Short mmCIF file of C-alpha atoms in Angstrom, two decimals:
data_model
loop_
_atom_site.label_atom_id
_atom_site.label_comp_id
_atom_site.label_asym_id
_atom_site.label_seq_id
_atom_site.Cartn_x
_atom_site.Cartn_y
_atom_site.Cartn_z
CA UNK A 1 134.72 -66.45 -134.77
CA UNK A 2 136.12 -63.30 -137.02
CA UNK A 3 136.26 -62.95 -140.88
CA UNK A 4 139.06 -61.25 -142.65
CA UNK A 5 137.48 -58.34 -144.15
CA UNK A 6 138.40 -57.88 -147.76
CA UNK A 7 138.21 -55.12 -150.56
CA UNK A 8 137.24 -57.76 -153.28
CA UNK A 9 133.33 -57.22 -152.34
CA UNK A 10 132.99 -55.30 -149.30
CA UNK A 11 132.87 -52.02 -151.75
CA UNK A 12 129.78 -53.55 -153.50
CA UNK A 13 128.43 -55.75 -150.92
CA UNK A 14 128.76 -55.12 -147.32
CA UNK A 15 128.19 -57.57 -144.89
CA UNK A 16 127.11 -56.05 -141.66
CA UNK A 17 123.73 -56.51 -140.59
CA UNK A 18 122.86 -52.59 -140.67
CA UNK A 19 123.92 -51.97 -144.22
CA UNK A 20 122.06 -55.08 -145.48
CA UNK A 21 118.71 -54.02 -143.84
CA UNK A 22 119.24 -50.42 -145.11
CA UNK A 23 119.96 -51.49 -148.72
CA UNK A 24 116.38 -53.11 -148.67
CA UNK A 25 114.84 -49.78 -147.32
CA UNK A 26 116.67 -47.87 -150.25
CA UNK A 27 114.78 -50.31 -152.90
CA UNK A 28 112.36 -48.50 -155.42
CA UNK A 29 110.10 -51.55 -156.94
CA UNK A 30 108.49 -49.26 -159.23
CA UNK A 31 111.95 -47.99 -160.80
CA UNK A 32 113.27 -51.87 -160.17
CA UNK A 33 110.39 -53.05 -162.95
CA UNK A 34 110.86 -50.26 -165.63
CA UNK A 35 114.80 -50.49 -165.86
CA UNK A 36 115.88 -54.02 -164.17
CA UNK A 37 116.63 -55.53 -167.99
CA UNK A 38 119.57 -52.67 -168.22
CA UNK A 39 123.00 -53.07 -167.03
CA UNK A 40 122.74 -49.94 -165.55
CA UNK A 41 119.25 -50.13 -164.16
CA UNK A 42 117.73 -49.97 -160.71
CA UNK A 43 118.49 -53.78 -159.37
CA UNK A 44 118.60 -54.46 -155.73
CA UNK A 45 121.90 -56.04 -155.27
CA UNK A 46 119.93 -58.14 -152.63
CA UNK A 47 120.54 -61.65 -154.01
CA UNK A 48 123.66 -62.42 -152.17
CA UNK A 49 121.89 -61.82 -148.83
CA UNK A 50 118.77 -63.75 -149.88
CA UNK A 51 120.83 -66.79 -151.20
CA UNK A 52 122.72 -67.03 -147.98
CA UNK A 53 119.71 -66.72 -145.79
CA UNK A 54 120.25 -63.39 -144.12
CA UNK A 55 117.10 -61.83 -145.21
CA UNK A 56 114.27 -63.69 -146.83
CA UNK A 57 111.91 -62.89 -149.80
CA UNK A 58 109.26 -62.71 -147.24
CA UNK A 59 111.15 -59.90 -145.41
CA UNK A 60 111.83 -57.96 -148.35
CA UNK A 61 107.98 -58.17 -149.58
CA UNK A 62 106.88 -57.02 -146.20
CA UNK A 63 108.93 -54.07 -145.95
CA UNK A 64 107.89 -52.92 -149.09
CA UNK A 65 104.22 -53.01 -148.17
CA UNK A 66 105.18 -51.34 -145.17
CA UNK A 67 106.82 -48.55 -146.84
CA UNK A 68 103.09 -48.00 -148.46
CA UNK A 69 103.88 -49.74 -151.69
CA UNK A 70 100.70 -51.46 -153.14
CA UNK A 71 101.32 -55.07 -154.35
CA UNK A 72 99.63 -54.74 -157.34
CA UNK A 73 101.95 -51.75 -158.41
CA UNK A 74 104.89 -53.72 -157.72
CA UNK A 75 103.76 -57.07 -159.25
CA UNK A 76 106.87 -57.44 -161.33
CA UNK A 77 109.18 -56.72 -158.48
CA UNK A 78 107.20 -59.44 -156.35
CA UNK A 79 107.21 -62.06 -159.28
CA UNK A 80 111.04 -61.76 -159.59
CA UNK A 81 111.42 -62.72 -155.72
CA UNK A 82 108.90 -65.32 -156.59
CA UNK A 83 111.41 -67.02 -159.22
CA UNK A 84 113.75 -67.56 -156.35
CA UNK A 85 111.05 -69.31 -154.28
CA UNK A 86 110.25 -71.44 -157.67
CA UNK A 87 113.91 -72.83 -158.01
CA UNK A 88 114.15 -73.78 -154.54
CA UNK A 89 110.55 -75.62 -154.90
CA UNK A 90 111.81 -77.34 -157.58
CA UNK A 91 114.95 -78.30 -155.75
CA UNK A 92 112.84 -79.53 -152.84
CA UNK A 93 110.87 -81.90 -155.38
CA UNK A 94 113.63 -82.91 -158.06
CA UNK A 95 116.78 -82.89 -155.39
CA UNK A 96 120.08 -83.89 -157.34
CA UNK A 97 117.99 -84.19 -160.83
CA UNK A 98 118.64 -80.49 -161.27
CA UNK A 99 122.41 -81.47 -161.78
CA UNK A 100 121.11 -82.92 -165.01
CA UNK A 101 119.12 -81.83 -168.17
CA UNK A 102 115.79 -81.45 -166.19
CA UNK A 103 113.08 -81.57 -168.79
CA UNK A 104 114.61 -81.89 -172.23
CA UNK A 105 117.82 -83.19 -173.64
CA UNK A 106 119.94 -80.30 -174.61
CA UNK A 107 120.18 -80.25 -178.19
CA UNK A 108 123.39 -79.69 -180.13
CA UNK A 109 125.88 -80.36 -177.61
CA UNK A 110 129.68 -80.51 -179.27
CA UNK A 111 131.44 -80.50 -175.67
CA UNK A 112 131.36 -80.92 -171.92
CA UNK A 113 133.50 -78.00 -171.39
CA UNK A 114 133.60 -74.14 -171.00
CA UNK A 115 134.78 -71.87 -173.87
CA UNK A 116 138.30 -70.64 -172.71
CA UNK A 117 137.21 -67.16 -173.92
CA UNK A 118 134.86 -67.11 -171.40
CA UNK A 119 136.94 -68.16 -168.43
CA UNK A 120 139.34 -65.48 -169.91
CA UNK A 121 136.89 -62.71 -170.22
CA UNK A 122 138.26 -62.40 -174.22
CA UNK A 123 135.13 -63.54 -176.35
CA UNK A 124 135.23 -59.98 -178.00
CA UNK A 125 131.93 -59.01 -177.04
CA UNK A 126 132.66 -56.03 -174.50
CA UNK A 127 129.84 -56.28 -172.39
CA UNK A 128 129.99 -59.94 -171.90
CA UNK A 129 133.92 -59.65 -171.17
CA UNK A 130 133.41 -56.74 -168.64
CA UNK A 131 130.59 -58.59 -166.74
CA UNK A 132 133.00 -61.52 -166.27
CA UNK A 133 135.47 -59.36 -165.18
CA UNK A 134 132.94 -57.62 -162.52
CA UNK A 135 132.21 -61.27 -161.83
CA UNK A 136 136.07 -62.19 -160.75
CA UNK A 137 136.15 -58.85 -158.99
CA UNK A 138 132.97 -58.37 -156.70
CA UNK A 139 131.20 -61.77 -157.30
CA UNK A 140 128.14 -60.48 -158.66
CA UNK A 141 126.90 -60.37 -162.24
CA UNK A 142 123.79 -58.79 -163.48
CA UNK A 143 121.00 -61.17 -164.38
CA UNK A 144 120.99 -60.45 -168.08
CA UNK A 145 124.76 -60.51 -168.50
CA UNK A 146 124.18 -64.05 -167.09
CA UNK A 147 121.83 -64.97 -170.03
CA UNK A 148 124.74 -63.44 -172.14
CA UNK A 149 127.10 -65.46 -170.95
CA UNK A 150 125.06 -68.80 -170.79
CA UNK A 151 123.73 -68.53 -174.49
CA UNK A 152 127.13 -67.84 -175.74
CA UNK A 153 128.47 -70.79 -173.91
CA UNK A 154 125.29 -73.47 -174.69
CA UNK A 155 123.84 -72.28 -177.84
CA UNK A 156 127.07 -70.43 -179.61
CA UNK A 157 129.69 -72.49 -178.26
CA UNK A 158 127.68 -75.30 -177.95
CA UNK A 159 128.70 -76.36 -174.64
CA UNK A 160 126.77 -78.78 -172.27
CA UNK A 161 125.30 -75.89 -169.53
CA UNK A 162 126.72 -78.10 -166.65
CA UNK A 163 130.65 -77.12 -166.72
CA UNK A 164 129.90 -73.59 -167.43
CA UNK A 165 127.30 -73.13 -164.86
CA UNK A 166 129.52 -74.69 -162.14
CA UNK A 167 132.26 -72.37 -163.59
CA UNK A 168 129.91 -69.36 -162.56
CA UNK A 169 128.64 -70.71 -159.66
CA UNK A 170 132.18 -70.94 -158.23
CA UNK A 171 132.56 -67.23 -158.47
CA UNK A 172 129.43 -65.70 -157.48
CA UNK A 173 128.33 -64.28 -153.99
CA UNK A 174 124.81 -64.96 -154.65
CA UNK A 175 125.61 -68.65 -155.71
CA UNK A 176 122.17 -70.46 -155.18
CA UNK A 177 122.89 -73.88 -156.91
CA UNK A 178 118.97 -73.98 -157.90
CA UNK A 179 118.42 -70.54 -159.41
CA UNK A 180 121.79 -71.10 -161.55
CA UNK A 181 121.54 -74.45 -162.60
CA UNK A 182 117.96 -74.33 -163.57
CA UNK A 183 118.66 -70.71 -165.38
CA UNK A 184 121.28 -72.01 -167.12
CA UNK A 185 119.06 -75.17 -168.45
CA UNK A 186 116.18 -72.62 -169.16
CA UNK A 187 118.84 -70.62 -171.57
CA UNK A 188 120.10 -74.31 -172.76
CA UNK A 189 116.64 -75.41 -173.57
CA UNK A 190 117.04 -78.13 -170.92
CA UNK A 191 114.50 -76.64 -168.84
CA UNK A 192 112.36 -74.76 -171.42
CA UNK A 193 110.78 -75.70 -174.69
CA UNK A 194 113.15 -73.57 -176.99
CA UNK A 195 116.90 -71.81 -176.36
CA UNK A 196 117.22 -68.50 -175.64
CA UNK A 197 119.77 -65.97 -177.88
CA UNK A 198 120.54 -62.44 -177.62
CA UNK A 199 122.37 -60.98 -180.79
CA UNK A 200 124.56 -57.71 -180.84
CA UNK A 201 121.76 -55.45 -181.25
CA UNK A 202 120.19 -56.63 -177.96
CA UNK A 203 123.31 -56.51 -176.15
CA UNK A 204 124.14 -53.03 -177.18
CA UNK A 205 120.60 -51.90 -176.25
CA UNK A 206 120.89 -53.32 -172.67
CA UNK A 207 124.26 -52.80 -171.98
CA UNK A 208 124.71 -49.41 -173.57
CA UNK A 209 127.51 -50.66 -176.01
CA UNK A 210 127.79 -49.82 -179.72
CA UNK A 211 129.45 -52.66 -180.87
CA UNK A 212 129.17 -54.11 -184.52
CA UNK A 213 130.90 -56.78 -186.63
CA UNK A 214 131.12 -59.35 -183.71
CA UNK A 215 129.56 -63.20 -184.14
CA UNK A 216 126.69 -61.98 -182.52
CA UNK A 217 125.67 -59.46 -184.95
CA UNK A 218 123.52 -61.37 -186.88
CA UNK A 219 119.50 -61.82 -187.45
CA UNK A 220 118.05 -64.40 -184.83
CA UNK A 221 117.21 -66.59 -187.75
CA UNK A 222 120.72 -67.02 -188.24
CA UNK A 223 121.76 -68.75 -184.86
CA UNK A 224 120.54 -72.22 -185.24
CA UNK A 225 122.74 -73.06 -188.26
CA UNK A 226 125.74 -70.65 -187.10
CA UNK A 227 128.94 -72.85 -186.83
CA UNK A 228 130.99 -72.22 -183.39
CA UNK A 229 132.81 -69.37 -184.00
CA UNK A 230 136.47 -69.50 -183.78
CA UNK A 231 137.17 -67.79 -180.63
CA UNK A 232 134.70 -70.16 -178.70
CA UNK A 233 136.35 -73.16 -179.88
CA UNK A 234 139.33 -73.62 -177.51
CA UNK A 235 137.74 -75.44 -174.10
CA UNK A 236 138.79 -75.90 -170.62
CA UNK A 237 137.25 -77.56 -167.58
CA UNK A 238 138.22 -75.00 -165.13
CA UNK A 239 139.82 -76.48 -161.58
CA UNK A 240 137.17 -75.52 -159.01
CA UNK A 241 138.38 -76.39 -155.63
CA UNK A 242 137.03 -74.90 -152.32
CA UNK A 243 139.52 -73.59 -149.58
CA UNK A 244 138.03 -74.04 -146.48
CA UNK A 245 139.00 -72.60 -143.30
CA UNK A 246 141.74 -74.75 -141.12
CA UNK A 247 139.29 -76.97 -138.59
CA UNK A 248 139.70 -75.47 -134.94
CA UNK A 249 138.23 -76.42 -131.67
CA UNK A 250 134.61 -75.66 -130.85
CA UNK A 251 132.91 -75.67 -127.50
CA UNK A 252 129.47 -77.13 -127.08
CA UNK A 253 127.68 -76.41 -123.62
CA UNK A 254 126.15 -79.99 -122.98
CA UNK A 255 122.27 -79.88 -122.51
CA UNK A 256 121.76 -77.01 -124.44
CA UNK A 257 119.97 -76.93 -127.77
CA UNK A 258 122.28 -76.69 -130.56
CA UNK A 259 121.56 -74.40 -133.77
CA UNK A 260 123.19 -75.46 -136.92
CA UNK A 261 123.93 -72.91 -139.89
CA UNK A 262 125.29 -73.12 -143.17
CA UNK A 263 126.17 -71.09 -146.07
CA UNK A 264 122.59 -70.70 -147.08
CA UNK A 265 121.16 -70.02 -143.71
CA UNK A 266 123.17 -67.22 -141.85
CA UNK A 267 119.89 -65.66 -140.64
CA UNK A 268 121.25 -63.50 -137.62
CA UNK A 269 117.74 -63.01 -136.20
CA UNK A 270 116.73 -66.77 -135.97
CA UNK A 271 116.30 -67.47 -132.40
CA UNK A 272 117.94 -64.34 -131.40
CA UNK A 273 118.28 -63.90 -127.75
CA UNK A 274 117.93 -67.84 -126.68
CA UNK A 275 120.61 -69.40 -124.98
CA UNK A 276 121.75 -71.71 -127.50
CA UNK A 277 124.89 -73.28 -129.20
CA UNK A 278 125.38 -71.67 -132.67
CA UNK A 279 127.40 -73.71 -135.19
CA UNK A 280 128.15 -72.58 -138.86
CA UNK A 281 128.54 -76.10 -140.39
CA UNK A 282 131.19 -76.26 -143.67
CA UNK A 283 131.18 -79.56 -144.67
CA UNK A 284 133.57 -80.70 -147.11
CA UNK A 285 131.77 -83.17 -149.04
CA UNK A 286 129.27 -80.42 -150.25
CA UNK A 287 131.79 -78.12 -151.20
CA UNK A 288 133.66 -80.94 -153.19
CA UNK A 289 130.36 -81.53 -155.03
CA UNK A 290 129.44 -77.75 -155.40
CA UNK A 291 132.85 -75.79 -155.10
CA UNK A 292 132.98 -72.25 -154.53
CA UNK A 293 136.28 -69.41 -154.59
CA UNK A 294 137.93 -68.28 -151.55
CA UNK A 295 136.09 -65.04 -152.06
CA UNK A 296 132.67 -66.65 -151.45
CA UNK A 297 134.00 -68.23 -148.51
CA UNK A 298 135.28 -65.42 -147.00
CA UNK A 299 131.55 -63.64 -147.83
CA UNK A 300 130.17 -66.44 -146.09
CA UNK A 301 132.27 -66.09 -142.98
CA UNK A 302 131.97 -62.24 -142.78
CA UNK A 303 128.10 -62.58 -142.97
CA UNK A 304 128.41 -65.16 -139.89
CA UNK A 305 130.11 -62.42 -138.12
CA UNK A 306 126.46 -60.84 -137.66
CA UNK A 307 125.54 -63.82 -135.48
CA UNK A 308 126.60 -63.52 -131.86
CA UNK A 309 128.91 -66.31 -130.56
CA UNK A 310 128.57 -68.48 -133.27
CA UNK A 311 131.55 -71.07 -133.80
CA UNK A 312 132.66 -72.35 -137.26
CA UNK A 313 132.90 -76.25 -137.40
CA UNK A 314 134.98 -77.45 -140.88
CA UNK A 315 133.55 -81.19 -140.98
CA UNK A 316 130.93 -83.23 -141.73
CA UNK A 317 127.65 -83.31 -139.97
CA UNK A 318 127.70 -86.68 -138.43
CA UNK A 319 131.31 -85.65 -136.84
CA UNK A 320 129.50 -82.32 -135.24
CA UNK A 321 126.50 -84.53 -134.23
CA UNK A 322 128.77 -86.63 -132.28
CA UNK A 323 129.83 -83.90 -130.24
CA UNK A 324 126.42 -82.67 -129.38
CA UNK A 325 124.57 -83.86 -125.93
CA UNK A 326 121.02 -81.85 -126.64
CA UNK A 327 118.52 -81.17 -129.31
CA UNK A 328 119.65 -80.21 -132.92
CA UNK A 329 117.77 -77.63 -134.75
CA UNK A 330 118.38 -76.34 -138.51
CA UNK A 331 116.47 -75.14 -141.30
CA UNK A 332 115.17 -77.32 -144.04
CA UNK A 333 117.10 -77.35 -147.30
CA UNK A 334 117.74 -79.72 -150.18
CA UNK A 335 121.65 -79.34 -149.15
CA UNK A 336 120.24 -80.52 -145.30
CA UNK A 337 118.77 -83.46 -145.82
CA UNK A 338 120.97 -85.65 -144.15
CA UNK A 339 121.01 -83.40 -141.09
CA UNK A 340 119.29 -85.19 -138.06
CA UNK A 341 116.95 -83.25 -135.38
CA UNK A 342 114.38 -80.87 -135.97
CA UNK A 343 114.03 -79.14 -139.47
CA UNK A 344 112.19 -75.98 -139.18
CA UNK A 345 110.51 -74.39 -142.57
CA UNK A 346 112.29 -71.62 -144.17
CA UNK A 347 110.52 -67.86 -144.55
CA UNK A 348 108.61 -68.40 -147.59
CA UNK A 349 106.78 -65.63 -149.18
CA UNK A 350 104.54 -67.84 -150.42
CA UNK A 351 102.78 -71.29 -149.27
CA UNK A 352 102.96 -72.83 -152.97
CA UNK A 353 105.02 -75.94 -152.95
CA UNK A 354 105.75 -78.64 -155.19
CA UNK A 355 107.18 -78.96 -158.93
CA UNK A 356 105.75 -77.06 -161.45
CA UNK A 357 107.11 -77.40 -165.07
CA UNK A 358 107.19 -73.76 -165.52
CA UNK A 359 107.57 -70.67 -163.68
CA UNK A 360 104.19 -69.32 -164.80
CA UNK A 361 101.94 -72.40 -163.61
CA UNK A 362 103.62 -71.66 -160.41
CA UNK A 363 102.92 -67.99 -160.40
CA UNK A 364 99.24 -68.46 -160.86
CA UNK A 365 99.04 -70.11 -157.85
CA UNK A 366 101.38 -67.46 -156.05
CA UNK A 367 98.65 -64.90 -157.45
CA UNK A 368 95.95 -66.33 -155.64
CA UNK A 369 97.65 -66.08 -152.38
CA UNK A 370 98.88 -62.30 -153.10
CA UNK A 371 95.15 -61.28 -154.07
CA UNK A 372 94.31 -62.65 -150.62
CA UNK A 373 96.96 -60.45 -149.07
CA UNK A 374 96.00 -57.45 -150.87
CA UNK A 375 92.61 -57.50 -149.55
CA UNK A 376 93.61 -58.66 -146.19
CA UNK A 377 96.11 -55.42 -146.05
CA UNK A 378 93.27 -53.31 -147.73
CA UNK A 379 94.69 -52.52 -150.84
#
């Protein structure tokens, strides 16, 4: 299986495993904690590789410890990794409930579409428009810019969070539906007790801009009663369609174990060296439910090239399973619950499982595990 290299993301997100692992080695977790909220801060840009299961949060943490970082000194970095696990644990328990308002009804909704100005990167907020253009070009958006975009869509433009979240997810190389959907709900007040707002002063500070006179150039007290700005009133429901590769024949050796990979599990180290069938399963029904762009599919295929002898099967699991004469093994994930065979647990950083209404309730449980690990490591 060979993916077509594309400059649309390769410059910013290389797909060969050596470059990915080297990126882990270049992380400065202390500087990350100090600057991560700034658009030019020392962010890791590891999220596409973690989301796609090429590397795990546990792997990243262990490499930081092996490089000599005391977990107590890099707690903010570890906490940000834990957010991703928190979202996944929530998805494990809540399933498709995360597709709807999770904890609270989103207040003030006036439409269920997306402000056209966001889709067209023409809001007039320079930093946000530039971030959207970067998303279209590279498949990446800084986390703070994602929050600004969501706040403009949901709390200023009064759109329900789901359609804008689907639009953003469609373009993200790191598109993890749990992280994306619940983060949007957090901003919109559907997963948290209050809405998130950012005014122009805040954006100027973290994006290094100097704008004034925009619809965000107001005091925070003014946001709740602010009418929808004229630029945000036109809305659109973007056409989101996934273009999968054309189905092709695959060869499955009878009697051999078959490992099932998918767009959330592309770990090249998984059972490496074993004599098995390795199949990347791309299911049309899932991509109709959670569509992604052509660029994302190209990225997934390029990452899969790190897995020796992998074959791509475009079709549903049942169609693939009917061709397999032997054991099937896959990694647990909310989108693989319909698979049949042996489900292996993912490589978690913390063993804390279950649903927690807030991240910090979850984090308190994780902290005790982290403290135990620190003692074991001699920190």
